Coordinates of C-alpha atoms and ligand atoms in Angstrom, one line a residue:
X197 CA -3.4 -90.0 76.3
X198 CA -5.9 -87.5 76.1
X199 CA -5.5 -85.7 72.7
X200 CA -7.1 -82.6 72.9
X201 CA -3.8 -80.8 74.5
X202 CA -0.8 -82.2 74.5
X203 CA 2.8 -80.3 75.3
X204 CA 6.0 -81.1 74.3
X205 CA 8.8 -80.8 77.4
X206 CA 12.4 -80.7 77.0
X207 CA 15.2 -80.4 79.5
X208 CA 18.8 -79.5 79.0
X209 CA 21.6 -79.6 81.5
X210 CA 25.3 -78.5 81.8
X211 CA 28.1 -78.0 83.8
X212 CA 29.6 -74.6 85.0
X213 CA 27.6 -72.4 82.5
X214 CA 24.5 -72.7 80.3
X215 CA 25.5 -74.5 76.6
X216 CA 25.2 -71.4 74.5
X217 CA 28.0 -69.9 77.3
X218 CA 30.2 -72.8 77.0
X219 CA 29.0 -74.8 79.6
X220 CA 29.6 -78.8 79.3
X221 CA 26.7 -80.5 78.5
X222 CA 25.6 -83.2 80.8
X223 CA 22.0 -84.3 79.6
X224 CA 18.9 -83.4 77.4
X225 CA 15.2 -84.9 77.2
X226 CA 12.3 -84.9 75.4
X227 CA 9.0 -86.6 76.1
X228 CA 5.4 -85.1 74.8
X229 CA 3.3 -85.1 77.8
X230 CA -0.8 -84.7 78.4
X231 CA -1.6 -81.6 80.2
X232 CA -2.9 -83.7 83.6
X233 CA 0.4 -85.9 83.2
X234 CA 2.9 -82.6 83.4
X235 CA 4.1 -82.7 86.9
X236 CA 5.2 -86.7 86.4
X237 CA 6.6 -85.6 83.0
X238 CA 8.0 -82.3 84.4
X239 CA 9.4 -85.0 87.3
X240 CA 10.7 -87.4 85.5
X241 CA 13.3 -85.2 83.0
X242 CA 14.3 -83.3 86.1
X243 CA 15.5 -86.6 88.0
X244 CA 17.0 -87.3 84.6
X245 CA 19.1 -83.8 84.6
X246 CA 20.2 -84.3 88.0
X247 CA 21.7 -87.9 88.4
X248 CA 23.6 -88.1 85.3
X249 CA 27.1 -90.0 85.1
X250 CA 28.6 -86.8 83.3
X251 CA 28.2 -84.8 86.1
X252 CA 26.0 -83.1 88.3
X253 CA 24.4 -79.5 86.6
X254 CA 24.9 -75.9 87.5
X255 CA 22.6 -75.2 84.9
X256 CA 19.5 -76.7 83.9
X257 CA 16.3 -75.8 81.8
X258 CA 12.8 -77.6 81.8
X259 CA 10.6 -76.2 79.2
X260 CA 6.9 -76.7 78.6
X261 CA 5.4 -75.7 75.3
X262 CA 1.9 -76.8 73.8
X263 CA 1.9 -78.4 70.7
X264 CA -0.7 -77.6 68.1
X265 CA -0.2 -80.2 65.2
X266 CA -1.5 -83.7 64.8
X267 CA 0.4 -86.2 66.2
X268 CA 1.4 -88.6 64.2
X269 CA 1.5 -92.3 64.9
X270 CA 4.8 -94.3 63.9
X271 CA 5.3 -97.6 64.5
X272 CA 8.5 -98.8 65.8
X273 CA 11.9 -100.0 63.4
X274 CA 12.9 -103.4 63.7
X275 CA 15.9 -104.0 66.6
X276 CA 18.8 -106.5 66.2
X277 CA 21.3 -106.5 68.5
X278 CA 24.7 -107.5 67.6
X279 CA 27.5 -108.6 70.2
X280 CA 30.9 -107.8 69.6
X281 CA 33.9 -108.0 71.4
X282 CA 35.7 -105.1 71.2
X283 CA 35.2 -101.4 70.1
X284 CA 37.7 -102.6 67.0
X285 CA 34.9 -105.1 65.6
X286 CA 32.0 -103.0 66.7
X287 CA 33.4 -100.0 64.7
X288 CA 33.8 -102.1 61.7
X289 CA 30.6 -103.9 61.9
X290 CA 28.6 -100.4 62.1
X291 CA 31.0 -99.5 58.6
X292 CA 29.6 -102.3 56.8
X293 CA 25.8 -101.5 58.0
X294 CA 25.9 -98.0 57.0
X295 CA 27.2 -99.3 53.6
X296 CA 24.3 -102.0 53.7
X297 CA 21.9 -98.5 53.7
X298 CA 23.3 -97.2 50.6
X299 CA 26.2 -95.3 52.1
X300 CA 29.2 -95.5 49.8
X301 CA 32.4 -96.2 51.3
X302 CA 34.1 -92.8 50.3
X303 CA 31.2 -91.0 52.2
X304 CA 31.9 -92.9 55.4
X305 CA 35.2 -92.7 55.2
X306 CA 34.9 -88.9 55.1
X307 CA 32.4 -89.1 57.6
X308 CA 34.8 -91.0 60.0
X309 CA 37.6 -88.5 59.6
X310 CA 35.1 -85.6 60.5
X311 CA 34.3 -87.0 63.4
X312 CA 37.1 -85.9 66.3
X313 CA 36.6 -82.2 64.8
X314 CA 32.5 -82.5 66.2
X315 CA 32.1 -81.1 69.3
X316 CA 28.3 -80.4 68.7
X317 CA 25.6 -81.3 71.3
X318 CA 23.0 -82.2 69.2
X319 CA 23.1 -84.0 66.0
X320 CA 25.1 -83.5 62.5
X321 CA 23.6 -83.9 58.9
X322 CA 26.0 -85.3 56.3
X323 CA 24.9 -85.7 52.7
X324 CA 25.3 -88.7 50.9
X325 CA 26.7 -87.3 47.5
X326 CA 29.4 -85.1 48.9
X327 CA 30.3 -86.4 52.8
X328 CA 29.9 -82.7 53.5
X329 CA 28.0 -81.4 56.8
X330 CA 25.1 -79.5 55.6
X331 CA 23.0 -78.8 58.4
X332 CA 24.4 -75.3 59.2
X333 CA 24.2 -75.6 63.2
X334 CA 28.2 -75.1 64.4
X335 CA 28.5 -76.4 67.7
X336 CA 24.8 -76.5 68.7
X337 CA 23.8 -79.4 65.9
X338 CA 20.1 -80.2 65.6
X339 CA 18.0 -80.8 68.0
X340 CA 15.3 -83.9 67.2
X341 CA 12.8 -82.9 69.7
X342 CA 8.8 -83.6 69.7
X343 CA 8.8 -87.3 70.1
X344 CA 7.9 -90.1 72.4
X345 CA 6.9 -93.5 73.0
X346 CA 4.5 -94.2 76.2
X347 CA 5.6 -96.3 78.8
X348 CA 3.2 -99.2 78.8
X349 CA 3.4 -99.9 75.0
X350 CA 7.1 -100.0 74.9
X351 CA 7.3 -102.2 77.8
X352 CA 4.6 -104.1 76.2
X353 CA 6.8 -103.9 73.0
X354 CA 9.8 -104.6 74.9
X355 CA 9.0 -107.7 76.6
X356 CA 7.6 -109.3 72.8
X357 CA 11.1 -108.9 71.7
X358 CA 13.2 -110.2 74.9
X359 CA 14.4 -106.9 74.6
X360 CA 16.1 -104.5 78.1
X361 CA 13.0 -102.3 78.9
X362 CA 15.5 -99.5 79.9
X363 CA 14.8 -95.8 79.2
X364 CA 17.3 -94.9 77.2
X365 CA 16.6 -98.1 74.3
X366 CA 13.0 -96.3 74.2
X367 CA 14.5 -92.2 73.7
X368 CA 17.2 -94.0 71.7
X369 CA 14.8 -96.3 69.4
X370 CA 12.0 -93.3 69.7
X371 CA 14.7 -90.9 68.1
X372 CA 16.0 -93.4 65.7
X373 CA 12.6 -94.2 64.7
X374 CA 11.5 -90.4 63.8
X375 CA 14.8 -89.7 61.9
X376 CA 14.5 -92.4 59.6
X377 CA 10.6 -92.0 58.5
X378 CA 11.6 -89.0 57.0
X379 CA 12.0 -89.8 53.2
X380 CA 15.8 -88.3 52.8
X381 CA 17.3 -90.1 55.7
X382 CA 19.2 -93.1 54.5
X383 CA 20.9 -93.8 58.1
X384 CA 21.8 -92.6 61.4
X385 CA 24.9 -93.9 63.0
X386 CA 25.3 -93.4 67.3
X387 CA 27.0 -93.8 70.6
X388 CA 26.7 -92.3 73.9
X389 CA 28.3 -89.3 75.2
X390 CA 27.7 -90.9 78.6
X391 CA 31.2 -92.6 79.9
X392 CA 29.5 -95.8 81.5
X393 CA 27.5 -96.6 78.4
X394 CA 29.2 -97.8 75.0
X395 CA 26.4 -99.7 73.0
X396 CA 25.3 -97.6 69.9
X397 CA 23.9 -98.2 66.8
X398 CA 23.5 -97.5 63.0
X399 CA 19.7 -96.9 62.0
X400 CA 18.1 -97.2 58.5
X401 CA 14.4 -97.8 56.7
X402 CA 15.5 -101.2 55.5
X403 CA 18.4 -102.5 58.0
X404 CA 15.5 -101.5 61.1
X405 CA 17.7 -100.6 64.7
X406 CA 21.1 -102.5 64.7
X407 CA 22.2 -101.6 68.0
X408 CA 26.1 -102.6 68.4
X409 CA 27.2 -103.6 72.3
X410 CA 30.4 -101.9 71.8
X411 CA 30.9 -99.2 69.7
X412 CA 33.5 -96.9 72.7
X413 CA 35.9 -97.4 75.4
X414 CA 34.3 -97.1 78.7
X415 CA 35.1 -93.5 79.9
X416 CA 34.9 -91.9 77.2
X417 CA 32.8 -89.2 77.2
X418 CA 33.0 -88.4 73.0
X419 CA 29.7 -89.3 71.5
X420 CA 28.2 -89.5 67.9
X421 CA 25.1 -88.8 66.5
X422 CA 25.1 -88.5 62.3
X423 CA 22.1 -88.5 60.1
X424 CA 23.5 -89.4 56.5
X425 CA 20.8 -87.8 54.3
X426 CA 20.1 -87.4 50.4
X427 CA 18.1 -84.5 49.5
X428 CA 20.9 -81.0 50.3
X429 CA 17.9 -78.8 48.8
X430 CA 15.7 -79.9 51.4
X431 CA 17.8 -79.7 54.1
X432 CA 15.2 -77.0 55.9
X433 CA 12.5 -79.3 55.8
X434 CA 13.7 -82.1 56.6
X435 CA 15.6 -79.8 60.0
X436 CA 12.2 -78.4 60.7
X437 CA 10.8 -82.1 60.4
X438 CA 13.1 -83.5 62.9
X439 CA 12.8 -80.6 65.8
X440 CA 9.2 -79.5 64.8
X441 CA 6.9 -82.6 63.7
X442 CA 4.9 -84.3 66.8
X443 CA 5.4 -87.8 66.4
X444 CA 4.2 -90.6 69.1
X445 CA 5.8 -94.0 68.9
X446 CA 3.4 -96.6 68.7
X447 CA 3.9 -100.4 67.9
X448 CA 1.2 -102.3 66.9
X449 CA 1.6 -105.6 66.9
X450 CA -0.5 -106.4 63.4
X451 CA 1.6 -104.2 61.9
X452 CA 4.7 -105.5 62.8
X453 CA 7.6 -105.5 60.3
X454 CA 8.6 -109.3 61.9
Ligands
PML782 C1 22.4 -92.1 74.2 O1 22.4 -92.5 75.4 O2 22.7 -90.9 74.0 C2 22.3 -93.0 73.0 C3 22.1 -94.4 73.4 C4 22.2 -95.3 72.1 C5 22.0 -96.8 72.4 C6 20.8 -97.2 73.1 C7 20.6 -98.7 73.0 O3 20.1 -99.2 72.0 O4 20.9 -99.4 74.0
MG783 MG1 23.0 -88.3 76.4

């Protein structure tokens, strides 16, 4: 990718009205995007906002904006994928990795409970000392935006790990990745908001990508995205971190954590 100019592009899509007029959301995107590569880029999140199995748009947004810091280079987390057998298992399997990061029991417990009352688009910060939700955003969340992973070294990645090369492991890992390099998160824990797709995962430095194959019933359109951070009086950085800081997924293989 040529480095010289490089724009980030998002899309956003929802249903009846935009999301700040209460519109349902159906899809977001982000992908960082070379200026001679920005009609494919500009392409490929639009096909993304229209065939989505929440629902076709009334109301979408594609939004090019130049980026002006370095891009930084991040290699991948490790993946693991666990099989489970029902939602049951999966739910208490992703319990016991979130511990496994350094998550006490109380916290996730509170966490849990918190959970149906989240009907935020983006994502929710939770701090580790108090379960609380510090992040400030209401129903809007935060945003991780700025990062990406291109094609041919994830596929390249991908196939060195007998791992799906679908889409949505690489925006998933990508994201995943970005959170947890920043020094106050200790773990993410996810699922879907899309009905037909119920793995998720729980992310940390040490414990790498877990990803869980069931962690929803099919049809359910609730998902979850938490970051569980330590460090409440840095939460503006670490915000401005996740929706500001360019960062390029890159794996190299000699620096591979397996
Ligand atoms: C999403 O689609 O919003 C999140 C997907 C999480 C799981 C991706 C995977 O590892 O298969
Ligand atoms: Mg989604």
């Amino acid at each position: 990718m040529d480095q010289s100019k490089i724009y980030s592009v998002r899309m956003r899509a929802s249903e009846k009205e935009s999301h700040e007029n209460g519109g349902k959301h159906i899809s977001g995107g982000e992908l960082l995007s070379s200026y001679n590569d920005l009609p494919m880029s500009v392409n490929t999140l639009l096909e993304k906002a229209l065939n989505h199995s929440r629902g076709k748009p009334d109301f979408f947004q594609i939004q090019c904006e130049i980026v002006n810091q370095p891009i930084k280079r991040v290699n991948p987390l490790t993946v693991q994928t666990n099989e489970v057998t029902t939602v049951k298992e999966g739910q208490e399997l992703a319990r016991t990795l979130l511990k496994k990061t350094g998550v006490s029991e109380d916290i996730i417990e509170k966490a849990y409970k918190q959970i149906p009352e989240y009907a935020v688009r983006g994502a929710i910060i939770i701090d580790i000392h108090t379960g609380e939700r510090i992040d400030g955003r209401s129903d809007k969340g935060v945003r991780v935006s700025r990062m990406d992973w291109q094609t041919e070294n994830f596929e390249k990645w991908a196939e060195s790990k007998t791992v799906p090369a679908n889409p949505r492991l690489k925006e998933a890992l990508a994201l995943a990745t970005k959170v947890c390099h920043h020094e106050s998160t200790i773990a993410e824990l996810c699922w879907s908001d899309d009905p037909e797709y119920i793995t998720g995962y729980v992310a940390g430095k040490h414990i790498g990508y877990q990803r869980i194959t069931q962690l929803k019933h099919y049809g359910d359109e609730r998902g979850c995205r938490i970051f569980f951070v330590d460090a409440l009086s840095t939460i503006d950085t670490n915000i401005t971190y996740l929706e500001e800081q360019p960062i390029m997924v890159q794996w190299e293989e000699d620096h591979d954590g397996r």
